[in-house]
mmCIF file of N, CA and C in Angstrom:
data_model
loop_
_atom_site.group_PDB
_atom_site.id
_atom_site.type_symbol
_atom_site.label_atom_id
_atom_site.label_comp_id
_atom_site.label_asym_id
_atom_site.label_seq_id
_atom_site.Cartn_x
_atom_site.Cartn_y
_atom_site.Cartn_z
ATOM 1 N N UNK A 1 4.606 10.562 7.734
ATOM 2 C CA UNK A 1 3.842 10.129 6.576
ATOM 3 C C UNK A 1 4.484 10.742 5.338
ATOM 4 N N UNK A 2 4.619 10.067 4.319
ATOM 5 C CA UNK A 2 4.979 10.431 3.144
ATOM 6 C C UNK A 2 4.568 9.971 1.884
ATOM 7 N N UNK A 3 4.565 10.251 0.562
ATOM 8 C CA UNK A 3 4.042 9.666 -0.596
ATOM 9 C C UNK A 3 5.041 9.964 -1.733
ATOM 10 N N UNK A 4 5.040 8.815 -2.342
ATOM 11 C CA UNK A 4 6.149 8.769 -3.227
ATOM 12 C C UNK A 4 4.849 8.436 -4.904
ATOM 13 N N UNK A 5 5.148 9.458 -5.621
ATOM 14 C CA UNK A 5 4.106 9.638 -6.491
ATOM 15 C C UNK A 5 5.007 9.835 -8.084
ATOM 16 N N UNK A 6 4.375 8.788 -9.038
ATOM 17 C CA UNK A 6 4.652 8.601 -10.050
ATOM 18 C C UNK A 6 3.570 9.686 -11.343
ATOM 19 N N UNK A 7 4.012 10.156 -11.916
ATOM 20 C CA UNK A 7 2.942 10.518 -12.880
ATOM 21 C C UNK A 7 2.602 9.714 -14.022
ATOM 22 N N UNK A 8 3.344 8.888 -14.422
ATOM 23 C CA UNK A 8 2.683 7.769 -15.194
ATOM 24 C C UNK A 8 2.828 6.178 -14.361
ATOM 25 N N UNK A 9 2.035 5.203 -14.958
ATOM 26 C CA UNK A 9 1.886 4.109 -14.516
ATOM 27 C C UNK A 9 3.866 3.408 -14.528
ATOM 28 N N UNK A 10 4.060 2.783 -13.045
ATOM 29 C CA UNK A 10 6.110 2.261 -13.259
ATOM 30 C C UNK A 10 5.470 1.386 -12.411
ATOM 31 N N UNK A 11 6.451 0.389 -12.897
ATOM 32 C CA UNK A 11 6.420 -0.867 -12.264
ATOM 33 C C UNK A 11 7.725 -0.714 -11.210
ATOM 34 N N UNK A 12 7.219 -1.977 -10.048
ATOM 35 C CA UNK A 12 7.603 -1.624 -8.874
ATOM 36 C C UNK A 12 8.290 -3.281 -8.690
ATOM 37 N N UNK A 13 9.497 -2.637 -7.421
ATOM 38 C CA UNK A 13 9.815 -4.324 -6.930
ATOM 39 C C UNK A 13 9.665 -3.989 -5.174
ATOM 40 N N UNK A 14 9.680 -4.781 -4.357
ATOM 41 C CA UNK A 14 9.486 -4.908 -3.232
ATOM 42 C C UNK A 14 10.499 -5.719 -2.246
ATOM 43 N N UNK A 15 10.842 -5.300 -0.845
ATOM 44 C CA UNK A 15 11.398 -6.534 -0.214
ATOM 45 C C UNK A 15 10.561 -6.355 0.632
ATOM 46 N N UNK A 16 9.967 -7.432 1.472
ATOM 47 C CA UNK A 16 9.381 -7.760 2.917
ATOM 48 C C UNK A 16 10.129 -8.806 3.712
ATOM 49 N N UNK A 17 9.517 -7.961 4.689
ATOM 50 C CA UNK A 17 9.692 -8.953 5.918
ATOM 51 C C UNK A 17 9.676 -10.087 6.167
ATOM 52 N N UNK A 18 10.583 -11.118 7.000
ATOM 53 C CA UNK A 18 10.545 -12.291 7.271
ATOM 54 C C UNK A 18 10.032 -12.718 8.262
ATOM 55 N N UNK A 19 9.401 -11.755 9.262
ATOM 56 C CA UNK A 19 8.974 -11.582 10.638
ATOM 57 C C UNK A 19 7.705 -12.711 10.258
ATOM 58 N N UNK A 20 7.522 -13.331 11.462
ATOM 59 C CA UNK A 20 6.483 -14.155 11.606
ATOM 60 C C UNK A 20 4.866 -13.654 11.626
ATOM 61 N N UNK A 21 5.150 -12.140 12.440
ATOM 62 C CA UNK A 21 4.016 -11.280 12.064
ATOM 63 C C UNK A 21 4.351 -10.190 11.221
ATOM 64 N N UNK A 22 3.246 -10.360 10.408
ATOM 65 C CA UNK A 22 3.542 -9.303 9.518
ATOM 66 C C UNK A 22 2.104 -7.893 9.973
ATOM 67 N N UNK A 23 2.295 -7.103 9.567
ATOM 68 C CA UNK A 23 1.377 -6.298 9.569
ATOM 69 C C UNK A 23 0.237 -5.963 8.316
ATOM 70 N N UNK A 24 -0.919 -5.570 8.271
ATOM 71 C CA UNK A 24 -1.666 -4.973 7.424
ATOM 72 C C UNK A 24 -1.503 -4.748 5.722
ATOM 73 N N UNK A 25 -0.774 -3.495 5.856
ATOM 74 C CA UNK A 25 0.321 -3.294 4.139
ATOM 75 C C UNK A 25 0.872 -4.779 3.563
ATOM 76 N N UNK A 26 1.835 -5.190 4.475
ATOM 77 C CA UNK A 26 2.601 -5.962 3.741
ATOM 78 C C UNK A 26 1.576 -7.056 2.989
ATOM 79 N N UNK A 27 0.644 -7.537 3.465
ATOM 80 C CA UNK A 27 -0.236 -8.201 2.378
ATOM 81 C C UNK A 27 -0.889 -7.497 1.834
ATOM 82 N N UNK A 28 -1.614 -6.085 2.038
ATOM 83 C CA UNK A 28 -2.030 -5.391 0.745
ATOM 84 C C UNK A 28 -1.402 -5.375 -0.202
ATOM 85 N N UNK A 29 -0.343 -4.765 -0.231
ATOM 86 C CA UNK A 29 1.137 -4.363 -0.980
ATOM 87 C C UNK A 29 1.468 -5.731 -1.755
ATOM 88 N N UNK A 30 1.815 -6.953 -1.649
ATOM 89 C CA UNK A 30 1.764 -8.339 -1.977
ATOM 90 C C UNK A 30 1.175 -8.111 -2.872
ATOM 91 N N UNK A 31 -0.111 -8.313 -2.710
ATOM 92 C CA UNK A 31 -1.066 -8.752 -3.390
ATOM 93 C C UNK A 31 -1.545 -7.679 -4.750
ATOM 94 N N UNK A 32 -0.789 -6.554 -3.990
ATOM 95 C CA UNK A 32 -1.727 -5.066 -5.300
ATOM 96 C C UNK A 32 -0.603 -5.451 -5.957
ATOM 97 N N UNK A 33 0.883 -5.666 -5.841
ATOM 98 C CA UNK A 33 1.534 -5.836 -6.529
ATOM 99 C C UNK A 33 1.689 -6.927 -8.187
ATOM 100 N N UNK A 34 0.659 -7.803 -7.482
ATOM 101 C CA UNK A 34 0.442 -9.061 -8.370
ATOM 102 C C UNK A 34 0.158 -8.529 -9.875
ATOM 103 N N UNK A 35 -0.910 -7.842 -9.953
ATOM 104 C CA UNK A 35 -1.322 -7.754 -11.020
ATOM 105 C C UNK A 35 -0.871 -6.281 -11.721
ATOM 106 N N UNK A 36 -0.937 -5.127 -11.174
ATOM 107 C CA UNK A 36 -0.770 -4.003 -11.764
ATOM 108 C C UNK A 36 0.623 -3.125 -11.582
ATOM 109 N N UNK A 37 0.615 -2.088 -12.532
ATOM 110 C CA UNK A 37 1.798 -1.073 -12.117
ATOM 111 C C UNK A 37 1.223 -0.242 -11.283
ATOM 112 N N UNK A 38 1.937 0.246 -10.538
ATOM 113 C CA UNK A 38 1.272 1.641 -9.501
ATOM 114 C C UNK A 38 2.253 3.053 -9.616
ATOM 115 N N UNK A 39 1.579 3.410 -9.355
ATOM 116 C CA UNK A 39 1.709 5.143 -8.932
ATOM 117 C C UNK A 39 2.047 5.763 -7.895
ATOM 118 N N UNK A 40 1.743 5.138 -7.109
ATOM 119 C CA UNK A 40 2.556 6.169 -5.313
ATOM 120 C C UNK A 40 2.015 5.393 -4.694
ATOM 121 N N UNK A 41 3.051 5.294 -3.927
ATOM 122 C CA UNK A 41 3.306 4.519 -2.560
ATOM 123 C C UNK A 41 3.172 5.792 -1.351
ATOM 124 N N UNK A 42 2.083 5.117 -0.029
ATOM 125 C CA UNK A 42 2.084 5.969 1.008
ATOM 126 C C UNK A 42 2.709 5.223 2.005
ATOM 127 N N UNK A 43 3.939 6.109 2.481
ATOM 128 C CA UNK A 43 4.762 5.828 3.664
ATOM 129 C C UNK A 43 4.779 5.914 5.166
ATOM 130 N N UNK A 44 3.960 4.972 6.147
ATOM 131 C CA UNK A 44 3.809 5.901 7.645
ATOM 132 C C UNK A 44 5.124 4.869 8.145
ATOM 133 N N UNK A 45 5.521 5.905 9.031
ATOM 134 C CA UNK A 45 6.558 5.022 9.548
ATOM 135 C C UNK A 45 5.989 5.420 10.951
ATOM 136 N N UNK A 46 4.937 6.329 11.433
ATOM 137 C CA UNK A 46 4.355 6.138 12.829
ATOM 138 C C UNK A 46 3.708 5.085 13.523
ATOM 139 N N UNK A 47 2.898 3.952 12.953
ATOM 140 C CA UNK A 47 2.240 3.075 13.256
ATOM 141 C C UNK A 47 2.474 1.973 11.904
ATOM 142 N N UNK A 48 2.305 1.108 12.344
ATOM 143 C CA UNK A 48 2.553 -0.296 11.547
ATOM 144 C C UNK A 48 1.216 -1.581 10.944
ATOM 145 N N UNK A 49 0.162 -0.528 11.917
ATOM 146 C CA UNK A 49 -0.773 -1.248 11.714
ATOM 147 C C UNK A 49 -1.040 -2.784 12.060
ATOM 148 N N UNK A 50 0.008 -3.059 12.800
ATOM 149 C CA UNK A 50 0.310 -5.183 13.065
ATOM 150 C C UNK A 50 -0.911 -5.329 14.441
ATOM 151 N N UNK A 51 -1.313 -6.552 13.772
ATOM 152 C CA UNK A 51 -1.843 -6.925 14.653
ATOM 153 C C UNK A 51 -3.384 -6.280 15.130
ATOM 154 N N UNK A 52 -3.845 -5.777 13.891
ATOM 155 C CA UNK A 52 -5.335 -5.255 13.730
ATOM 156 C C UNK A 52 -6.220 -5.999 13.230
ATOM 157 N N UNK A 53 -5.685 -7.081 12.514
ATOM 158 C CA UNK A 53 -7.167 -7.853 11.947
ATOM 159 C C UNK A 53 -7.795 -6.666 10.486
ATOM 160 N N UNK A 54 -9.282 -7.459 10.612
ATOM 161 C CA UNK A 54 -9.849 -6.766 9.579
ATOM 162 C C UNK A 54 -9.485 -5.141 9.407
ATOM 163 N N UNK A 55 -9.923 -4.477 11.038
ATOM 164 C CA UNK A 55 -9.448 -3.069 11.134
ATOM 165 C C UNK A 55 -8.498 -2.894 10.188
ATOM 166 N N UNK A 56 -7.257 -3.035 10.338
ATOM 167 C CA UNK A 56 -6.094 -2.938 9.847
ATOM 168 C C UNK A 56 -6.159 -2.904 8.440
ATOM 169 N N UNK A 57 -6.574 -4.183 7.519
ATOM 170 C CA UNK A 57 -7.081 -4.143 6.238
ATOM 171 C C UNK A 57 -8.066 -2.757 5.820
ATOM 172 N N UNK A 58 -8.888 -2.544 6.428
ATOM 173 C CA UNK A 58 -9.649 -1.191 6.334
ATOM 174 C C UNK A 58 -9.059 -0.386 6.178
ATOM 175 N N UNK A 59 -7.520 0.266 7.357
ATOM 176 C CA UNK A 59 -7.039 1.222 7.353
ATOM 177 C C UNK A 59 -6.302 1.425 6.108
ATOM 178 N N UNK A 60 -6.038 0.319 5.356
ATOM 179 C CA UNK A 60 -5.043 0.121 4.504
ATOM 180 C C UNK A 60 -6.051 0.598 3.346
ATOM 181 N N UNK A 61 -7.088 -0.257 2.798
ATOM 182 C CA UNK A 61 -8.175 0.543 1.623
ATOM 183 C C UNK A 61 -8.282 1.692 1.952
ATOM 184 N N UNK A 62 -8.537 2.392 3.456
ATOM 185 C CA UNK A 62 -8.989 3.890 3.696
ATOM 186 C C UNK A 62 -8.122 4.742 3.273
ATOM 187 N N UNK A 63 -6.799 4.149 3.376
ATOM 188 C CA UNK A 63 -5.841 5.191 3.217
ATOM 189 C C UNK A 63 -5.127 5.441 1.532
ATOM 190 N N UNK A 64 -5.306 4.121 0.833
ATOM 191 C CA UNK A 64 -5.008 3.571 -0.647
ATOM 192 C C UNK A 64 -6.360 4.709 -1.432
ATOM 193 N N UNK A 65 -7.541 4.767 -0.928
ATOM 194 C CA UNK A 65 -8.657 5.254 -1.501
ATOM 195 C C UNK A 65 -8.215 6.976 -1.463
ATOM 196 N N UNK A 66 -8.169 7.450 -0.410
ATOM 197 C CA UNK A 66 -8.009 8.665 -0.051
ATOM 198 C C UNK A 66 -6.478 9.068 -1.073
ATOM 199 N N UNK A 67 -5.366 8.925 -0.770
ATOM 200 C CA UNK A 67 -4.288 8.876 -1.772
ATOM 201 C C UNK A 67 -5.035 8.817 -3.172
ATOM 202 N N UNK A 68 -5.671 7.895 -3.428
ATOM 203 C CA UNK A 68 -6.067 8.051 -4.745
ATOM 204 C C UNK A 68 -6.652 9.049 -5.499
ATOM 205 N N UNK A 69 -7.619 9.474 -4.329
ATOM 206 C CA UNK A 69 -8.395 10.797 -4.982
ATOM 207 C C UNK A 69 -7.839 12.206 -5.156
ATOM 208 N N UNK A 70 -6.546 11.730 -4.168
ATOM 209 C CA UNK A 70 -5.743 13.437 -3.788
ATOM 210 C C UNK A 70 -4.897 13.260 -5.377
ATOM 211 N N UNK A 71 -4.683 12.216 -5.702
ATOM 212 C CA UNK A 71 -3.955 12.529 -6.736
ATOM 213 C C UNK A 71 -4.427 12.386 -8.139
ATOM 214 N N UNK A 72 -5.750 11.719 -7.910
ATOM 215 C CA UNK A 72 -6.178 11.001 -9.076
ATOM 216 C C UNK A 72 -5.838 10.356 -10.615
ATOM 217 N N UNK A 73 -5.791 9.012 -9.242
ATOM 218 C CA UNK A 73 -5.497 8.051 -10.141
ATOM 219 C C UNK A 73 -6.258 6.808 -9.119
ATOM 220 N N UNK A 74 -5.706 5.684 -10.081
ATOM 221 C CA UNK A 74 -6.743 4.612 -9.373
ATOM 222 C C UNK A 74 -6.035 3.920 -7.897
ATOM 223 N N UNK A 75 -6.939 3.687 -6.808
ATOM 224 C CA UNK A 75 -6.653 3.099 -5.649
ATOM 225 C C UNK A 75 -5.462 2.107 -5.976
ATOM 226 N N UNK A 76 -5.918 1.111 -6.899
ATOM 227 C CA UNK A 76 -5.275 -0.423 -7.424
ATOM 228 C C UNK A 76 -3.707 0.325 -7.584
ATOM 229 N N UNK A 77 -3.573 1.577 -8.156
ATOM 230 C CA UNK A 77 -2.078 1.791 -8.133
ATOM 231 C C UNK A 77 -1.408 2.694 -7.124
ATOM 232 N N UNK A 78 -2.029 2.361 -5.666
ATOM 233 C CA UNK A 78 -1.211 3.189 -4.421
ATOM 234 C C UNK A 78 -1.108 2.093 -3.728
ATOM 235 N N UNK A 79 0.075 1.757 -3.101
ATOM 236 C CA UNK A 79 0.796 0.910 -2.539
ATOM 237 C C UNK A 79 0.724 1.073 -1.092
ATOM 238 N N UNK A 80 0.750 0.882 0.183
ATOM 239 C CA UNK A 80 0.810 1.232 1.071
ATOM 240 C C UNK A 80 1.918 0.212 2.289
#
């Protein structure tokens, strides 16, 4: 696990996957990307989260929320 943490608001670029399944993040991440700049990105490279369904989405807010507070700043700008 790791976190890559900005102290002011930076805009971000992304590559994803072409895989047919994707996991959890990669549509959080998508989508948080749309609208805002973010602040830190949390890195697991132990689990991937694929193939959880809603769970998975959960783990992804649980873990975006928690990051947020350790560093405080807003959820909307932790990437996962």
């Amino acid at each position: 696990l790791g976190v890559i943490y900005s102290e002011v608001p930076a805009n971000a670029a992304a590559v994803y996957t072409t895989n047919q399944v994707k996991a959890a993040p990669i549509f959080v991440t998508k989508e948080a990307m749309k609208d805002t700049t973010i602040q830190a990105v949390v890195v697991n490279s132990g689990i991937a989260n694929a193939c959880t369904g809603a769970e998975g989405f959960g783990y992804c807010k649980d873990t975006a929320d928690a990051a947020a507070k350790a560093l405080n700043i807003s959820a909307d700008g932790v990437l996962i």
